[in-house]
Short mmCIF file of C-alpha atoms in Angstrom, two decimals:
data_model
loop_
_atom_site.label_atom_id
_atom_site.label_comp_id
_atom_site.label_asym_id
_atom_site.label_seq_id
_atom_site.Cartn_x
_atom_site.Cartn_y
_atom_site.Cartn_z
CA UNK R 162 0.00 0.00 0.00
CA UNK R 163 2.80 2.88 0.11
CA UNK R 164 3.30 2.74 -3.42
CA UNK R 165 -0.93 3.49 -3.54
CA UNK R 166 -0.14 6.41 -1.09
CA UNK R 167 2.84 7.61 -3.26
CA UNK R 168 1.36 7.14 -6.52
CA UNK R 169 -2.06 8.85 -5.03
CA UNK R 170 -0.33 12.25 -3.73
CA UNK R 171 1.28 12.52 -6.99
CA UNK R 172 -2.73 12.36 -8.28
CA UNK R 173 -4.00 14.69 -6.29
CA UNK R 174 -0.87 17.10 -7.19
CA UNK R 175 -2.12 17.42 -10.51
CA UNK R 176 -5.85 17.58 -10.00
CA UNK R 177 -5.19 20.65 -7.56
CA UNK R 178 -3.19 22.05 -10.54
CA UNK R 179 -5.75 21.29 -12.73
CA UNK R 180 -8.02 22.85 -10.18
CA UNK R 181 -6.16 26.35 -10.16
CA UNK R 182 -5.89 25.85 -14.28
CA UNK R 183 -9.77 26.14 -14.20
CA UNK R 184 -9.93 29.07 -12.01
CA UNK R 185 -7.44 31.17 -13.95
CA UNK R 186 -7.59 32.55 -17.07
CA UNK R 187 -5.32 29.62 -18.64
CA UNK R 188 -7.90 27.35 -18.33
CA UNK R 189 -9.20 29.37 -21.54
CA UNK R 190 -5.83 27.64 -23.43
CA UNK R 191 -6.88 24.96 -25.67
CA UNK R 192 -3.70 23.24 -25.36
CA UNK R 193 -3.63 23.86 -21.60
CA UNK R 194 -6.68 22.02 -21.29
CA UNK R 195 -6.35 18.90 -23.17
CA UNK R 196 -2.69 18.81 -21.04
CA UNK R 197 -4.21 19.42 -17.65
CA UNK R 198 -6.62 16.79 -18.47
CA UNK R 199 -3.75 14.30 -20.04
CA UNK R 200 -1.90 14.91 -16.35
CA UNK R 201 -4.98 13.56 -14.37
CA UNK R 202 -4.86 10.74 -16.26
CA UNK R 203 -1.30 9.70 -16.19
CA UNK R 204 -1.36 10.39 -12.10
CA UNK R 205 -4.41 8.29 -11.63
CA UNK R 206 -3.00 5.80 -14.26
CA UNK R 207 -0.35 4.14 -11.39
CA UNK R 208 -3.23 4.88 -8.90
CA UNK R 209 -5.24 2.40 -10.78
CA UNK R 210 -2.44 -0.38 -11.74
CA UNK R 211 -1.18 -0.90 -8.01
CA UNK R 212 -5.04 -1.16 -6.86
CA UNK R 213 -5.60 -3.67 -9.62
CA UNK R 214 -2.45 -5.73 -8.95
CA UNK R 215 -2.80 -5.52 -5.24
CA UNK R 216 -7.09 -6.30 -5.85
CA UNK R 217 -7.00 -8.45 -9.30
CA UNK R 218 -4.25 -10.31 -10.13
CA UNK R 219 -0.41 -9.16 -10.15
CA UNK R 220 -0.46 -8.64 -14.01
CA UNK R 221 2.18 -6.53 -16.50
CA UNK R 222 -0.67 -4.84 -18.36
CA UNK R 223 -3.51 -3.59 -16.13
CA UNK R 224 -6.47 -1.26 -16.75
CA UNK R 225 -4.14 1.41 -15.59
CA UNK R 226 -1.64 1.50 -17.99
CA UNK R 227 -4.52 1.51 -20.54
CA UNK R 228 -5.57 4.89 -18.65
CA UNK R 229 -2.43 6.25 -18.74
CA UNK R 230 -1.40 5.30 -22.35
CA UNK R 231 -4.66 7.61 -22.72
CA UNK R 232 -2.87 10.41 -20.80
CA UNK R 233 -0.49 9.82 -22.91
CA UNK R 234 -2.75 10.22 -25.79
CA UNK R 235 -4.53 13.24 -24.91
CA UNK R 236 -0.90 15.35 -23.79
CA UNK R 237 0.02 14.54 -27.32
CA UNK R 238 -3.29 16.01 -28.84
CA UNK R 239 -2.51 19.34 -26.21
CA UNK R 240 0.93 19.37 -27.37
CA UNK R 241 0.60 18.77 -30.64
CA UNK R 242 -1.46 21.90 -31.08
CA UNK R 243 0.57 24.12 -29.14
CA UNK R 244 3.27 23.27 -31.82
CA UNK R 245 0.48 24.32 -34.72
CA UNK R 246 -0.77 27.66 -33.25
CA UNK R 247 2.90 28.95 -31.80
CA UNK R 248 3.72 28.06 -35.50
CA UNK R 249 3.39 30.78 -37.95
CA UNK R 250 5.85 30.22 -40.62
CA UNK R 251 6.92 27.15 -42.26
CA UNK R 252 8.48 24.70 -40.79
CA UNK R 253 10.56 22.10 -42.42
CA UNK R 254 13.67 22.20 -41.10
CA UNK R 255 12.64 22.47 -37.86
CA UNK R 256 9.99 18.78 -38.45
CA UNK R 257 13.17 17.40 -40.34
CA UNK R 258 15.33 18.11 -37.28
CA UNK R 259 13.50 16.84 -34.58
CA UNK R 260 12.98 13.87 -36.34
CA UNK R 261 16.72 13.13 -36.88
CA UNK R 262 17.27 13.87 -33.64
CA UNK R 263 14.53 11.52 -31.81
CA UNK R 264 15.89 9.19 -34.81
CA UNK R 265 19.29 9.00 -33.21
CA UNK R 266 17.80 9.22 -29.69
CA UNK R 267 15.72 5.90 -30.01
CA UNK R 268 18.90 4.03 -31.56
CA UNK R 269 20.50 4.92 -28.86
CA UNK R 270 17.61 3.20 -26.61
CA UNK R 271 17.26 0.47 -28.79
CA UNK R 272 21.43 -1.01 -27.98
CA UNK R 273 21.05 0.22 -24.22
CA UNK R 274 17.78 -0.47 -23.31
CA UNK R 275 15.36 -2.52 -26.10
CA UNK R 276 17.89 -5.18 -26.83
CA UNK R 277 17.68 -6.55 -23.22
CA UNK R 278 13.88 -6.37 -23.41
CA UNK R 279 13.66 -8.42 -26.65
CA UNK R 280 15.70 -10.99 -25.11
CA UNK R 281 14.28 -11.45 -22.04
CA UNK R 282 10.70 -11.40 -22.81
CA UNK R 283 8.68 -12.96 -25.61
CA UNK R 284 4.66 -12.35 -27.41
CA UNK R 285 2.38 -10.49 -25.39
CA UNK R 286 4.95 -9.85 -22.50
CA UNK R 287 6.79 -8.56 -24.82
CA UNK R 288 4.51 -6.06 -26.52
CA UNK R 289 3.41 -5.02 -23.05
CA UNK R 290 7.06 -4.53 -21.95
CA UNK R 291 7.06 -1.91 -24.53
CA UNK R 292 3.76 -0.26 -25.45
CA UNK R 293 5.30 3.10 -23.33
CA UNK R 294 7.86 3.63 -25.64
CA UNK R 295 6.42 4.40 -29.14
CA UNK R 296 5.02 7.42 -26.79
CA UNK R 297 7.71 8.45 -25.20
CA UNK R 298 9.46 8.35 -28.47
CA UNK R 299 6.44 11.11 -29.76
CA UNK R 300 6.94 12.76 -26.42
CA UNK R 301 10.23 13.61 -27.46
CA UNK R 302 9.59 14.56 -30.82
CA UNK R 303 6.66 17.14 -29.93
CA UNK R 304 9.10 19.01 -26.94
CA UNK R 305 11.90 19.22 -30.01
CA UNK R 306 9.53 20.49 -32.19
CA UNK R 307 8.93 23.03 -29.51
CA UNK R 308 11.67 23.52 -28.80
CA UNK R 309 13.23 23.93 -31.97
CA UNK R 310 9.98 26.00 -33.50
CA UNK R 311 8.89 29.07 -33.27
CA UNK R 312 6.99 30.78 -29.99
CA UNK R 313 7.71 32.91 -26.98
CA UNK R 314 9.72 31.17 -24.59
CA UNK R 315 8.34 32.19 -21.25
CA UNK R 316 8.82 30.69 -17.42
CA UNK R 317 5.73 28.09 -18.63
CA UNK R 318 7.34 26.89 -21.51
CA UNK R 319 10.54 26.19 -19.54
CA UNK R 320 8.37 24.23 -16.95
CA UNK R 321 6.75 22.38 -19.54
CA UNK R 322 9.48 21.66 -21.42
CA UNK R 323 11.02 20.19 -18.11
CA UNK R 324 7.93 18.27 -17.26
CA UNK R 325 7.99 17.01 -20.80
CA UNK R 326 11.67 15.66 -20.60
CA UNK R 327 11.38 14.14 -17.21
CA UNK R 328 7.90 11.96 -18.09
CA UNK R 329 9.69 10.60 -21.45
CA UNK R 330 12.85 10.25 -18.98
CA UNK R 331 10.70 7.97 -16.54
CA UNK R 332 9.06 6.16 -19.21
CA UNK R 333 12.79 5.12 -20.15
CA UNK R 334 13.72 4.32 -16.92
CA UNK R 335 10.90 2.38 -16.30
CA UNK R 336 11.61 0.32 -19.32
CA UNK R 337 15.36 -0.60 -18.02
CA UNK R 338 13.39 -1.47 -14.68
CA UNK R 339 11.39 -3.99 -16.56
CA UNK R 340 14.57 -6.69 -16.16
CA UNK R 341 14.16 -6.43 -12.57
CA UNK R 342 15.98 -3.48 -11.14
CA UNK R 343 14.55 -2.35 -8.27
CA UNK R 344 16.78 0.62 -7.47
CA UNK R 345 15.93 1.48 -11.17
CA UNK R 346 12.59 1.31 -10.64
CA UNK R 347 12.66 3.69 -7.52
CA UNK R 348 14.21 6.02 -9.69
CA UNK R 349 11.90 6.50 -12.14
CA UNK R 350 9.28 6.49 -9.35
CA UNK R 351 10.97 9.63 -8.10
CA UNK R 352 11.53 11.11 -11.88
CA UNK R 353 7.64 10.27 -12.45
CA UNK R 354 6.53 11.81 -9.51
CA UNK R 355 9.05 15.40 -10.51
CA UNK R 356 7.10 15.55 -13.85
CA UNK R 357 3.75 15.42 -12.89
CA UNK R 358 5.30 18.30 -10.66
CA UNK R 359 7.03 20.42 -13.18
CA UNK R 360 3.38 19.93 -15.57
CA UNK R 361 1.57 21.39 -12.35
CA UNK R 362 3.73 24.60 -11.60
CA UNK R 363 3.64 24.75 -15.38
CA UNK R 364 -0.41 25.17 -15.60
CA UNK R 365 0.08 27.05 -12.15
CA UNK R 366 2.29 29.80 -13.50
CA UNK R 367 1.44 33.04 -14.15
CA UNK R 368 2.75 33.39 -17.97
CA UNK R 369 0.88 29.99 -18.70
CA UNK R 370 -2.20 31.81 -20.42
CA UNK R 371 0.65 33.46 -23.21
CA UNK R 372 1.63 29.36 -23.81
CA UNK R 373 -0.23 29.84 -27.55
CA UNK R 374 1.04 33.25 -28.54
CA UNK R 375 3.21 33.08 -31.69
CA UNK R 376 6.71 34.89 -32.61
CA UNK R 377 6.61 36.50 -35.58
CA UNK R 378 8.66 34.79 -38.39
CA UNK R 379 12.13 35.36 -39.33
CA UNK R 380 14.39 34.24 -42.08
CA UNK R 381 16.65 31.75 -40.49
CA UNK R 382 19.58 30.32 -41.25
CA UNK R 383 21.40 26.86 -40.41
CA UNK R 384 24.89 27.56 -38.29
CA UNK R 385 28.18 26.66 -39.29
CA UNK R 386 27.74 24.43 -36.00
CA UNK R 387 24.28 22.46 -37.07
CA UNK R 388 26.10 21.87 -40.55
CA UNK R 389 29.15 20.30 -39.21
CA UNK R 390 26.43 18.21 -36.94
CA UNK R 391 25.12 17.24 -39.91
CA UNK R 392 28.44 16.10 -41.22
CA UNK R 393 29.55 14.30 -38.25
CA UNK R 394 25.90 12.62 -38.60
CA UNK R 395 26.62 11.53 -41.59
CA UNK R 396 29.97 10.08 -40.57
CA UNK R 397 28.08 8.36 -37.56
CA UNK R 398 25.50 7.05 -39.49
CA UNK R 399 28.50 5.22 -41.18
CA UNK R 400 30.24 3.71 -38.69
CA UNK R 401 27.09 2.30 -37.09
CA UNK R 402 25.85 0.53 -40.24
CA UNK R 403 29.54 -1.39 -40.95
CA UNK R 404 30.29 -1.30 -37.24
CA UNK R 405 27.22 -2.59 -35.45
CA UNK R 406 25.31 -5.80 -36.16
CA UNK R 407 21.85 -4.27 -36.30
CA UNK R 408 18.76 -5.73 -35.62
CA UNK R 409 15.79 -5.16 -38.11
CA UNK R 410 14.16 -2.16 -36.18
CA UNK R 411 17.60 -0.73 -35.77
CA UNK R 412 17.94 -0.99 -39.60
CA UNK R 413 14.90 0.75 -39.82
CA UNK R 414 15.96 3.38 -37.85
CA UNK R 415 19.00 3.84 -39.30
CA UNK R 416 17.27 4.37 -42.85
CA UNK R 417 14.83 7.08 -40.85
CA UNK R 418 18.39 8.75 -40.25
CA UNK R 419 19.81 8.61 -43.99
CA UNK R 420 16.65 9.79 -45.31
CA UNK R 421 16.35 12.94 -42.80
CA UNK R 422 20.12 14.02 -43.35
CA UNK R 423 19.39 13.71 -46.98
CA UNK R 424 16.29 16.23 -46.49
CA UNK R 425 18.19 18.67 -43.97
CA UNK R 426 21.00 18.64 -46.49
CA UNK R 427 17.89 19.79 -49.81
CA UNK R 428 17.13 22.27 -47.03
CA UNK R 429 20.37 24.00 -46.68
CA UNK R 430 20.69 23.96 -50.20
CA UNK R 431 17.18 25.97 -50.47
CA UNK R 432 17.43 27.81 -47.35
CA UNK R 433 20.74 29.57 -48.87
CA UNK R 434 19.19 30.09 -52.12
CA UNK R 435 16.28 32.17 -50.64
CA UNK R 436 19.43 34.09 -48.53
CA UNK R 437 20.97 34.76 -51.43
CA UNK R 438 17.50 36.14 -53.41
CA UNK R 439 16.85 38.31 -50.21
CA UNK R 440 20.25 39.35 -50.08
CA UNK R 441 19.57 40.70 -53.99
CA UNK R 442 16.69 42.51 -52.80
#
């Protein structure tokens, strides 16, 4: 029972955030609202698995991770708009670069963490294992394309960017827990329990209601330090394919990655054409 008293404080954290949400002006935030809502889910989620394994039966997949997979779900919805109305110009390079970048990240989790899982378990214990991690894959991607994008950065976009990181952080940790690591486990207990946190001073904050406003758009231009990034991607990429015996979703993945640094390489190409033409003018 004091992992139903831990899980349940970390609950009623966010439904008093969610609580303050609706009596402030944010609560008016689309985005806001489909997060606060995603929140309750995800705290009541645990809530609900260590009542049904303590109740029902001691299973891997219980009602509660299908209610938090929701929370999952519905944050993605909120989050995924806040990248369409903060977004004003277009926005290519910055989709293209996220992608690469959660590309690289989830190779990286496939030889530390995925391997081990594939081993260890097989059929349904296995999917169960690692229905989290297609979503904390997207949770990465949305809080690059944030972060990456356009929009005023204020002191609730830095909390929710925080929260953000430390829920796809847990979700990671949790998976590596999944072989049996209890002080692993712990941790991403305490790492769960700091993002439902960081989401609730984010809603709480007082520049939460601006979360939506735009920047105008600018003419950007890739650095000389993205472009040798790119290069040293491209060497990387390389070295992992005649290197590394890769599995077939690491293959996969590693095609995701060609195909993006050929796209972010059209890009610079196009981007310094349209310097060059408002240079001219």
């Amino acid at each position: 029972m004091p992992d139903v008293a831990g899980e349940a404080v970390c609950a009623l954290i966010v439904v008093g955030a969610m609580i303050v949400v609706a009596r402030r002006r944010a609560w008016s935030v689309t985005s806001l609202r489909w997060l606060s809502i995603g929140c309750v889910l995800l705290g009541f989620g645990p809530v609900i698995s260590e009542i049904h394994r303590a109740v029902v039966a001691p299973d891997r997949f219980t009602t509660g991770d299908v209610v938090s997979l929701s929370g999952y779900l519905v944050c993605l919805a909120g989050l995924q708009r806040l990248v369409r109305v903060r977004t004003v110009d277009r926005q290519a390079r910055v989709v293209v670069d996220a992608l690469s970048i959660t590309s690289w990240l989830a190779l990286g989790i496939g030889f530390a963490t995925v391997e081990d899982v594939l081993d260890q378990f097989v059929g349904v214990e296995r999917l169960f294992t690692l229905a989290y991690l297609p979503f904390t894959l997207a949770l990465m991607y949305m809080l690059l394309r944030l972060a990456l994008g356009a929009g005023e950065r204020s002191g609730a976009f830095g909390l929710l960017a925080a929260a953000v990181s430390a829920a796809a952080l847990c979700e990671l940790l949790f998976l590596e827990a999944a072989a049996g690591d209890d002080l692993v486990r712990r941790l991403a207990v305490v790492t769960s329990t700091l993002a439902l946190v960081l989401f609730a001073a984010a809603f709480a904050h007082p520049s939460a209601e601006g979360l939506e406003e735009p920047r105008p758009p600018t003419l950007s231009r890739t650095s000389g330090f993205f472009a040798a990034l790119l290069g040293g991607s491209v060497i990387a990429a390389i070295v992992v394919a005649l290197a590394v015996e890769l599995r077939p979703f690491e293959a996969v993945i590693l095609l995701v990655i060609a195909l993006t640094i050929a796209a972010r390489s059209v890009l610079i190409v196009i981007e310094r054409d349209e310097w060059l033409s408002f240079q001219r003018v």
